[in-house]
Amino acid sequence: MLKLSRLLLHSSRDPLSRKSLFGEATGDFKLLRGITTQTVMSSAMQSSARDGNSAVKIFAPYSIYKGKAALSADPRLPTFSKLGSGDYRVERRGVIMLTFWPAIGERKYDWDKRQVFALSATEVGSLISLGSKDSCEFFHDPSMLSSNAGQVRKSLSIKAHVDGSGYFISLSVVNNILKTNDRFVVPVTTAEFAVMRTAFTFALPHIMGWDQFTNQLPHGANQSSPKAVHELQSSEWDR
Amino acid sequence: MLKLSRLLLHSSRDPLSRKSLFGEATGDFKLLRGITTQTVMSSAMQSSARDGNSAVKIFAPYSIYKGKAALSADPRLPTFSKLGSGDYRVERRGVIMLTFWPAIGERKYDWDKRQVFALSATEVGSLISLGSKDSCEFFHDPSMLSSNAGQVRKSLSIKAHVDGSGYFISLSVVNNILKTNDRFVVPVTTAEFAVMRTAFTFALPHIMGWDQFTNQLPHGANQSSPKAVHELQSSEWDR
Amino acid sequence: MLKLSRLLLHSSRDPLSRKSLFGEATGDFKLLRGITTQTVMSSAMQSSARDGNSAVKIFAPYSIYKGKAALSADPRLPTFSKLGSGDYRVERRGVIMLTFWPAIGERKYDWDKRQVFALSATEVGSLISLGSKDSCEFFHDPSMLSSNAGQVRKSLSIKAHVDGSGYFISLSVVNNILKTNDRFVVPVTTAEFAVMRTAFTFALPHIMGWDQFTNQLPHGANQSSPKAVHELQSSEWDR
Amino acid sequence: MLKLSRLLLHSSRDPLSRKSLFGEATGDFKLLRGITTQTVMSSAMQSSARDGNSAVKIFAPYSIYKGKAALSADPRLPTFSKLGSGDYRVERRGVIMLTFWPAIGERKYDWDKRQVFALSATEVGSLISLGSKDSCEFFHDPSMLSSNAGQVRKSLSIKAHVDGSGYFISLSVVNNILKTNDRFVVPVTTAEFAVMRTAFTFALPHIMGWDQFTNQLPHGANQSSPKAVHELQSSEWDR
């Protein structure tokens, strides 16, 4: 079934690959939403829900308020699906969510007019490896696999200032259904971009689910007796 | 109410923006103190207070003793407010606290004459992205929103040595109320600055509250039965 | 016995050192498999198995699908052996496992034809320190210490694009027993390589077992009485 | 008493400052050993000893075996002293311990002839910020404050290869009491040094004790009732 999923996953990528500069990566993210699994445990925004009944959300955005718009960033963790074996597989990859909302007067901002852009792991990789003179641009179609495909086009652009003193981060959202055309531009200083780079670098393994790979040794009195040998680690020598 | 808070937050920023080189960031930090919330759980300096009744403080400053003054740095975690939904929002952003105190003789230092400067996330971003020839300066007014606004002026300066062998970190505090004028200068070697850069880079996601975004999977026997599907993750596809 | 192990460990390294560009490191990894220990607790792919009876595996590969092949990477944690003293020693070093599998048609990939290459800590160090113009190559013999030594030769090559826009990552597997000769080439963009570099940098201390070195302070009511002085830390001043 | 300690701490630094290139830092480390505290909880080499009675040691050295000697590195966590208030202060700073032991034949090494060198936080900062052409050297006197001061001199040298392809790491130990003079030289490749740099960067906040500064939110049913407001965070606005 695993193989089947992989084949399905890549049998209809055309809509994406024509639209996305980083089609491979964003495609993976988006298409994974189509996989049906029996059991899904979302840990996104949950903290320490070890007992399964306390799904506490944490709000800790990094926000930048500038003249014409505000920008905030916060990570969204992946979802995991429980396999028949009792193991877990990443179901939907995590993202770093960028939210833009416009200024509507002197230091007033309208949260209701916000637009979001979800950076995939590879898009985060692109952002954190930007040189001080570099630029990059990403394209998303949030309705990609629905009947509304192509009706909404989002593009995020990160352009270095000519003097290397920071970046312009801008989001454009063209919605042919609602007949709207939103554009936000937020100038970001080198210091603010350093915070984003550092925080995104920290968050990247978490949105990939790699923070699960942490050694856990048995502790306490119940470990005093010798344990049976477990050999879980598959290696390249096993094949 | 969230929107209201945001509007309030930015309706009276003038005092700050005239005084701060990084007004956006330090302003956010300072103004957040004015928000009233019903329930505040301060985790600053607390470690593993999971049971709610053991608020252990940890003192682990990184200290540098030089000829005319000493400098120490240690992180202060953010405070969180519990929302009506049971979720948490960062109430007051964390900082990295720099403390300076003067030498008062041969290898003697006077802790009672210390002055502090609280680096915001963005100021930390500025420090950790400094090149070996770069300099930066931050300005704070600790009485900013009180009747004493403007009476105390603090400035922190980080200046690269001409030969790239380190930095001068200096703090100036002019207090018009107490009629005092303190100035501390601590030369910091490249190795010491590398410790600060590495430790501050480690601490930055923690003072932002992003260390809460860690995946937690259910464990143990109580997870053997299938769980209901939870879809907590809001995405850009939801709007 | 510890000393004996060390001597044994290095008394028959010739087969490796003639085959491996990074013989010292891969040799350590491979030869460690030969040590016999009484109790082995494998934490590879386990998450939070604190109670010893829930060895949950997590699947969170970072996958890149390109025209002729796909590549995925995921960490495998080290195994620990319990010593007679009740302490733990790393038994088998962890790796970052690279898996390649071929495209078999338009966006179809054949997982059954996969080949793997296990990057040791030092090989990971080589990868994450690659400049944008650099290249490196590693050689493995999965049957090294068996009677089939030399029959299977694997080589992984990472070659920078001439224009610095990414890398070619290719795996060649020559199997003289099965009379097969597989070769996979996956072009990797700068953004994708940045994800690998960041995730591998995060994972490196974990596959080395260094994530175990985390301070744990006592908490709770049972710590209110003074504790006896423990001096576990051996220092260079002790000898 | 805190102030007294600080004064004592710096009233007799002459022996050190004449011997150490990085006297400020190594001095702090060494002199801290002289402070007497009532309660010491050593967490060095302990893992998850939350219940206070299972002080498990973990051995996970990163070892490099070369022609004339072997070198291994592993972190030693700080010790904490419990203050009268129930809080904790770092008592002895952690280190990264380097161990050298000689080759005594073809791929045979003699662990009994090992010598150690404990890198302080600042010395680690020096190592991880070394450019590919840089060198550095540290001097330690393990008997510094005893009657044997000056009798044993250790120096660790890290010298870049002329072609930038790695470093020579060498330790010299001159012991006038035992009339011995040991010298170890281990050539380290760029890849091996990248592992050390990455692992040391990971370990640095841990040996400083900063890994304790991690946000902990209350969880579970016992948190449903509103909590009293705690304001533990001292800020620069409090003075």
Short mmCIF file of N, CA and C in Angstrom, two decimals, chain A residues 78-198:
data_model
loop_
_atom_site.label_atom_id
_atom_site.label_comp_id
_atom_site.label_asym_id
_atom_site.label_seq_id
_atom_site.Cartn_x
_atom_site.Cartn_y
_atom_site.Cartn_z
N PRO A 78 3.70 19.33 11.85
CA PRO A 78 3.09 18.35 10.94
C PRO A 78 2.01 17.56 11.65
N THR A 79 1.20 16.89 10.86
CA THR A 79 0.27 15.92 11.43
C THR A 79 0.84 14.53 11.17
N PHE A 80 0.57 13.62 12.08
CA PHE A 80 1.04 12.25 11.96
C PHE A 80 -0.16 11.32 11.82
N SER A 81 -0.01 10.28 11.02
CA SER A 81 -1.06 9.26 10.97
C SER A 81 -0.52 7.99 11.61
N LYS A 82 -1.37 7.34 12.38
CA LYS A 82 -0.96 6.11 13.06
C LYS A 82 -1.15 4.95 12.09
N LEU A 83 -0.10 4.19 11.90
CA LEU A 83 -0.18 3.06 10.98
C LEU A 83 -0.74 1.84 11.71
N GLY A 84 -1.11 0.83 10.95
CA GLY A 84 -1.62 -0.39 11.55
C GLY A 84 -0.65 -1.03 12.53
N SER A 85 0.64 -0.81 12.29
CA SER A 85 1.68 -1.38 13.16
C SER A 85 1.79 -0.66 14.49
N GLY A 86 1.06 0.43 14.64
CA GLY A 86 1.21 1.23 15.85
C GLY A 86 2.24 2.33 15.70
N ASP A 87 2.94 2.33 14.57
CA ASP A 87 3.93 3.36 14.32
C ASP A 87 3.26 4.60 13.73
N TYR A 88 4.06 5.64 13.52
CA TYR A 88 3.53 6.89 13.01
C TYR A 88 4.25 7.32 11.76
N ARG A 89 3.52 7.90 10.86
CA ARG A 89 4.09 8.47 9.65
C ARG A 89 3.61 9.91 9.53
N VAL A 90 4.51 10.79 9.08
CA VAL A 90 4.07 12.17 8.85
C VAL A 90 2.98 12.15 7.79
N GLU A 91 1.84 12.74 8.12
CA GLU A 91 0.68 12.74 7.22
C GLU A 91 0.70 14.02 6.37
N ARG A 92 0.77 15.13 7.04
CA ARG A 92 0.84 16.41 6.35
C ARG A 92 2.06 17.13 6.90
N ARG A 93 2.94 17.55 6.03
CA ARG A 93 4.14 18.24 6.47
C ARG A 93 3.78 19.55 7.13
N GLY A 94 4.56 19.94 8.11
CA GLY A 94 4.35 21.24 8.74
C GLY A 94 4.78 22.37 7.84
N VAL A 95 4.46 23.57 8.24
CA VAL A 95 4.80 24.76 7.47
C VAL A 95 5.19 25.88 8.43
N ILE A 96 5.78 26.92 7.89
CA ILE A 96 5.85 28.18 8.62
C ILE A 96 4.86 29.12 7.97
N MET A 97 3.87 29.53 8.73
CA MET A 97 2.78 30.33 8.20
C MET A 97 3.15 31.81 8.28
N LEU A 98 3.12 32.46 7.13
CA LEU A 98 3.29 33.92 7.09
C LEU A 98 1.92 34.56 6.96
N THR A 99 1.63 35.53 7.81
CA THR A 99 0.37 36.26 7.74
C THR A 99 0.65 37.74 7.50
N PHE A 100 -0.01 38.29 6.50
CA PHE A 100 0.10 39.72 6.19
C PHE A 100 -1.25 40.36 6.47
N TRP A 101 -1.24 41.58 7.06
CA TRP A 101 -2.49 42.32 7.16
C TRP A 101 -2.19 43.81 7.03
N PRO A 102 -3.14 44.54 6.43
CA PRO A 102 -2.82 45.90 5.99
C PRO A 102 -2.95 46.95 7.10
N ALA A 103 -2.18 48.02 6.96
CA ALA A 103 -2.39 49.21 7.78
C ALA A 103 -3.62 49.93 7.25
N ILE A 104 -4.43 50.45 8.16
CA ILE A 104 -5.65 51.15 7.72
C ILE A 104 -5.68 52.55 8.31
N GLY A 105 -4.53 53.06 8.66
CA GLY A 105 -4.45 54.40 9.24
C GLY A 105 -3.17 54.49 10.04
N GLU A 106 -3.02 55.57 10.75
CA GLU A 106 -1.81 55.79 11.54
C GLU A 106 -1.66 54.69 12.59
N ARG A 107 -0.76 53.76 12.35
CA ARG A 107 -0.48 52.67 13.29
C ARG A 107 -1.72 51.84 13.63
N LYS A 108 -2.63 51.75 12.68
CA LYS A 108 -3.78 50.87 12.86
C LYS A 108 -3.72 49.80 11.77
N TYR A 109 -4.03 48.57 12.16
CA TYR A 109 -3.93 47.46 11.22
C TYR A 109 -5.23 46.67 11.25
N ASP A 110 -5.65 46.14 10.10
CA ASP A 110 -6.93 45.44 10.01
C ASP A 110 -6.70 43.93 9.86
N TRP A 111 -6.85 43.22 10.98
CA TRP A 111 -6.60 41.78 11.01
C TRP A 111 -7.59 41.02 10.12
N ASP A 112 -8.80 41.57 9.94
CA ASP A 112 -9.81 40.88 9.13
C ASP A 112 -9.43 40.82 7.65
N LYS A 113 -8.53 41.66 7.22
CA LYS A 113 -8.11 41.67 5.81
C LYS A 113 -6.82 40.89 5.60
N ARG A 114 -6.51 40.01 6.51
CA ARG A 114 -5.24 39.28 6.43
C ARG A 114 -5.25 38.27 5.28
N GLN A 115 -4.06 37.97 4.79
CA GLN A 115 -3.85 36.89 3.83
C GLN A 115 -2.67 36.06 4.34
N VAL A 116 -2.71 34.75 4.07
CA VAL A 116 -1.65 33.88 4.59
C VAL A 116 -0.91 33.18 3.46
N PHE A 117 0.31 32.79 3.75
CA PHE A 117 1.14 32.03 2.80
C PHE A 117 1.92 31.01 3.62
N ALA A 118 1.74 29.72 3.29
CA ALA A 118 2.34 28.65 4.09
C ALA A 118 3.65 28.19 3.45
N LEU A 119 4.78 28.50 4.08
CA LEU A 119 6.08 28.11 3.54
C LEU A 119 6.34 26.64 3.82
N SER A 120 6.61 25.87 2.77
CA SER A 120 6.99 24.46 2.93
C SER A 120 8.42 24.37 3.43
N ALA A 121 8.84 23.16 3.81
CA ALA A 121 10.21 22.95 4.27
C ALA A 121 11.22 23.46 3.24
N THR A 122 11.00 23.14 1.97
CA THR A 122 11.97 23.54 0.95
C THR A 122 11.95 25.05 0.73
N GLU A 123 10.77 25.66 0.84
CA GLU A 123 10.72 27.12 0.73
C GLU A 123 11.43 27.78 1.92
N VAL A 124 11.29 27.18 3.10
CA VAL A 124 12.04 27.68 4.25
C VAL A 124 13.54 27.54 3.99
N GLY A 125 13.95 26.41 3.39
CA GLY A 125 15.35 26.22 3.04
C GLY A 125 15.84 27.30 2.10
N SER A 126 14.99 27.70 1.17
CA SER A 126 15.35 28.76 0.24
C SER A 126 15.54 30.08 0.98
N LEU A 127 14.62 30.38 1.89
CA LEU A 127 14.68 31.65 2.62
C LEU A 127 15.92 31.73 3.51
N ILE A 128 16.21 30.66 4.26
CA ILE A 128 17.31 30.75 5.23
C ILE A 128 18.67 30.69 4.56
N SER A 129 18.71 30.31 3.27
CA SER A 129 20.00 30.29 2.59
C SER A 129 20.19 31.49 1.66
N LEU A 130 19.28 32.46 1.73
CA LEU A 130 19.39 33.66 0.90
C LEU A 130 20.61 34.47 1.30
N GLY A 131 21.42 34.85 0.33
CA GLY A 131 22.50 35.79 0.58
C GLY A 131 21.96 37.20 0.70
N SER A 132 22.81 38.14 1.13
CA SER A 132 22.33 39.49 1.40
C SER A 132 21.98 40.23 0.11
N LYS A 133 22.31 39.66 -1.04
CA LYS A 133 21.97 40.29 -2.33
C LYS A 133 20.95 39.47 -3.12
N ASP A 134 20.50 38.35 -2.54
CA ASP A 134 19.67 37.40 -3.29
C ASP A 134 18.18 37.72 -3.18
N SER A 135 17.43 37.11 -4.07
CA SER A 135 15.98 37.22 -4.07
C SER A 135 15.39 35.86 -4.41
N CYS A 136 14.12 35.66 -4.05
CA CYS A 136 13.45 34.43 -4.45
C CYS A 136 11.96 34.69 -4.51
N GLU A 137 11.23 33.81 -5.18
CA GLU A 137 9.79 33.99 -5.32
C GLU A 137 9.11 32.62 -5.34
N PHE A 138 7.98 32.51 -4.65
CA PHE A 138 7.23 31.26 -4.60
C PHE A 138 5.81 31.50 -5.08
N PHE A 139 5.22 30.48 -5.73
CA PHE A 139 3.84 30.58 -6.23
C PHE A 139 3.00 29.45 -5.64
N HIS A 140 1.83 29.78 -5.14
CA HIS A 140 0.90 28.78 -4.61
C HIS A 140 -0.47 28.96 -5.24
N ASP A 141 -1.16 27.82 -5.40
CA ASP A 141 -2.57 27.85 -5.81
C ASP A 141 -3.35 27.08 -4.75
N PRO A 142 -3.99 27.79 -3.82
CA PRO A 142 -4.63 27.09 -2.70
C PRO A 142 -5.78 26.18 -3.12
N SER A 143 -6.33 26.40 -4.30
CA SER A 143 -7.45 25.56 -4.75
C SER A 143 -6.98 24.51 -5.75
N MET A 144 -5.69 24.26 -5.75
CA MET A 144 -5.05 23.50 -6.81
C MET A 144 -5.78 22.25 -7.27
N LEU A 145 -6.22 21.43 -6.34
CA LEU A 145 -6.80 20.15 -6.74
C LEU A 145 -8.32 20.17 -6.77
N SER A 146 -8.92 21.32 -6.56
CA SER A 146 -10.38 21.40 -6.56
C SER A 146 -10.87 21.94 -7.90
N SER A 147 -12.18 22.11 -8.00
CA SER A 147 -12.75 22.64 -9.23
C SER A 147 -12.39 24.11 -9.42
N ASN A 148 -11.91 24.73 -8.36
CA ASN A 148 -11.52 26.14 -8.46
C ASN A 148 -10.04 26.32 -8.82
N ALA A 149 -9.39 25.25 -9.22
CA ALA A 149 -7.96 25.33 -9.53
C ALA A 149 -7.68 26.49 -10.47
N GLY A 150 -6.67 27.26 -10.16
CA GLY A 150 -6.27 28.36 -11.02
C GLY A 150 -7.01 29.66 -10.75
N GLN A 151 -8.04 29.60 -9.94
CA GLN A 151 -8.84 30.81 -9.69
C GLN A 151 -8.18 31.74 -8.68
N VAL A 152 -7.38 31.18 -7.78
CA VAL A 152 -6.67 32.00 -6.81
C VAL A 152 -5.18 31.79 -7.00
N ARG A 153 -4.46 32.87 -7.21
CA ARG A 153 -3.02 32.77 -7.37
C ARG A 153 -2.32 33.62 -6.32
N LYS A 154 -1.40 32.97 -5.59
CA LYS A 154 -0.63 33.68 -4.57
C LYS A 154 0.83 33.66 -4.96
N SER A 155 1.51 34.78 -4.77
CA SER A 155 2.96 34.74 -4.95
C SER A 155 3.62 35.52 -3.83
N LEU A 156 4.66 34.91 -3.28
CA LEU A 156 5.45 35.55 -2.23
C LEU A 156 6.82 35.87 -2.81
N SER A 157 7.24 37.11 -2.62
CA SER A 157 8.52 37.54 -3.16
C SER A 157 9.40 38.09 -2.04
N ILE A 158 10.66 37.68 -2.03
CA ILE A 158 11.64 38.22 -1.08
C ILE A 158 12.76 38.82 -1.90
N LYS A 159 12.91 40.14 -1.83
CA LYS A 159 13.88 40.85 -2.66
C LYS A 159 14.84 41.62 -1.77
N ALA A 160 16.14 41.40 -1.98
CA ALA A 160 17.14 42.12 -1.19
C ALA A 160 17.13 43.60 -1.55
N HIS A 161 17.31 44.46 -0.55
CA HIS A 161 17.54 45.88 -0.81
C HIS A 161 18.84 46.00 -1.61
N VAL A 162 18.92 47.02 -2.44
CA VAL A 162 20.11 47.19 -3.28
C VAL A 162 21.36 47.33 -2.43
N ASP A 163 21.24 48.00 -1.29
CA ASP A 163 22.42 48.24 -0.46
C ASP A 163 22.67 47.11 0.55
N GLY A 164 21.92 46.02 0.43
CA GLY A 164 22.16 44.89 1.33
C GLY A 164 21.69 45.12 2.75
N SER A 165 20.87 46.14 2.98
CA SER A 165 20.47 46.48 4.35
C SER A 165 19.19 45.77 4.79
N GLY A 166 18.70 44.84 3.99
CA GLY A 166 17.48 44.13 4.38
C GLY A 166 16.76 43.61 3.15
N TYR A 167 15.47 43.35 3.30
CA TYR A 167 14.70 42.75 2.22
C TYR A 167 13.30 43.37 2.17
N PHE A 168 12.69 43.34 0.98
CA PHE A 168 11.26 43.56 0.86
C PHE A 168 10.59 42.19 0.79
N ILE A 169 9.65 41.93 1.69
CA ILE A 169 8.86 40.71 1.61
C ILE A 169 7.46 41.11 1.19
N SER A 170 7.01 40.60 0.05
CA SER A 170 5.69 41.03 -0.44
C SER A 170 4.85 39.83 -0.84
N LEU A 171 3.56 39.95 -0.60
CA LEU A 171 2.60 38.90 -0.94
C LEU A 171 1.56 39.48 -1.89
N SER A 172 1.32 38.77 -2.97
CA SER A 172 0.26 39.17 -3.91
C SER A 172 -0.76 38.04 -3.98
N VAL A 173 -2.04 38.38 -3.83
CA VAL A 173 -3.11 37.38 -3.90
C VAL A 173 -4.15 37.86 -4.90
N VAL A 174 -4.26 37.13 -6.01
CA VAL A 174 -5.27 37.45 -7.02
C VAL A 174 -6.36 36.39 -6.94
N ASN A 175 -7.58 36.82 -6.60
CA ASN A 175 -8.69 35.89 -6.42
C ASN A 175 -9.75 36.20 -7.47
N ASN A 176 -9.82 35.34 -8.50
CA ASN A 176 -10.76 35.58 -9.60
C ASN A 176 -12.20 35.28 -9.21
N ILE A 177 -12.39 34.53 -8.13
CA ILE A 177 -13.76 34.22 -7.69
C ILE A 177 -14.35 35.42 -6.96
N LEU A 178 -13.58 35.95 -6.01
CA LEU A 178 -14.05 37.10 -5.23
C LEU A 178 -13.74 38.42 -5.94
N LYS A 179 -13.07 38.33 -7.08
CA LYS A 179 -12.67 39.54 -7.82
C LYS A 179 -11.85 40.48 -6.94
N THR A 180 -10.91 39.91 -6.20
CA THR A 180 -10.06 40.75 -5.36
C THR A 180 -8.61 40.61 -5.79
N ASN A 181 -7.85 41.61 -5.46
CA ASN A 181 -6.43 41.65 -5.81
C ASN A 181 -5.70 42.35 -4.67
N ASP A 182 -5.13 41.56 -3.76
CA ASP A 182 -4.46 42.14 -2.60
C ASP A 182 -2.95 42.09 -2.78
N ARG A 183 -2.30 43.14 -2.31
CA ARG A 183 -0.84 43.16 -2.34
C ARG A 183 -0.31 43.82 -1.07
N PHE A 184 0.62 43.13 -0.41
CA PHE A 184 1.22 43.63 0.83
C PHE A 184 2.73 43.71 0.63
N VAL A 185 3.33 44.79 1.08
CA VAL A 185 4.79 44.89 1.04
C VAL A 185 5.30 45.29 2.42
N VAL A 186 6.20 44.49 2.97
CA VAL A 186 6.76 44.78 4.29
C VAL A 186 8.28 44.84 4.18
N PRO A 187 8.87 46.01 4.40
CA PRO A 187 10.34 46.08 4.42
C PRO A 187 10.86 45.47 5.72
N VAL A 188 11.86 44.61 5.60
CA VAL A 188 12.39 43.89 6.75
C VAL A 188 13.87 44.22 6.89
N THR A 189 14.27 44.66 8.08
CA THR A 189 15.68 45.01 8.29
C THR A 189 16.54 43.75 8.38
N THR A 190 17.84 43.95 8.29
CA THR A 190 18.78 42.83 8.43
C THR A 190 18.59 42.14 9.78
N ALA A 191 18.36 42.93 10.83
CA ALA A 191 18.19 42.36 12.17
C ALA A 191 16.91 41.52 12.24
N GLU A 192 15.83 42.05 11.67
CA GLU A 192 14.58 41.29 11.67
C GLU A 192 14.71 40.02 10.84
N PHE A 193 15.42 40.12 9.71
CA PHE A 193 15.60 38.93 8.88
C PHE A 193 16.48 37.91 9.60
N ALA A 194 17.43 38.39 10.40
CA ALA A 194 18.27 37.47 11.18
C ALA A 194 17.43 36.71 12.20
N VAL A 195 16.44 37.38 12.78
CA VAL A 195 15.53 36.68 13.69
C VAL A 195 14.75 35.62 12.93
N MET A 196 14.23 35.99 11.75
CA MET A 196 13.48 35.02 10.96
C MET A 196 14.37 33.84 10.57
N ARG A 197 15.58 34.14 10.09
CA ARG A 197 16.49 33.08 9.66
C ARG A 197 16.80 32.14 10.83
N THR A 198 17.08 32.71 12.00
CA THR A 198 17.43 31.89 13.16
C THR A 198 16.23 31.08 13.65
#
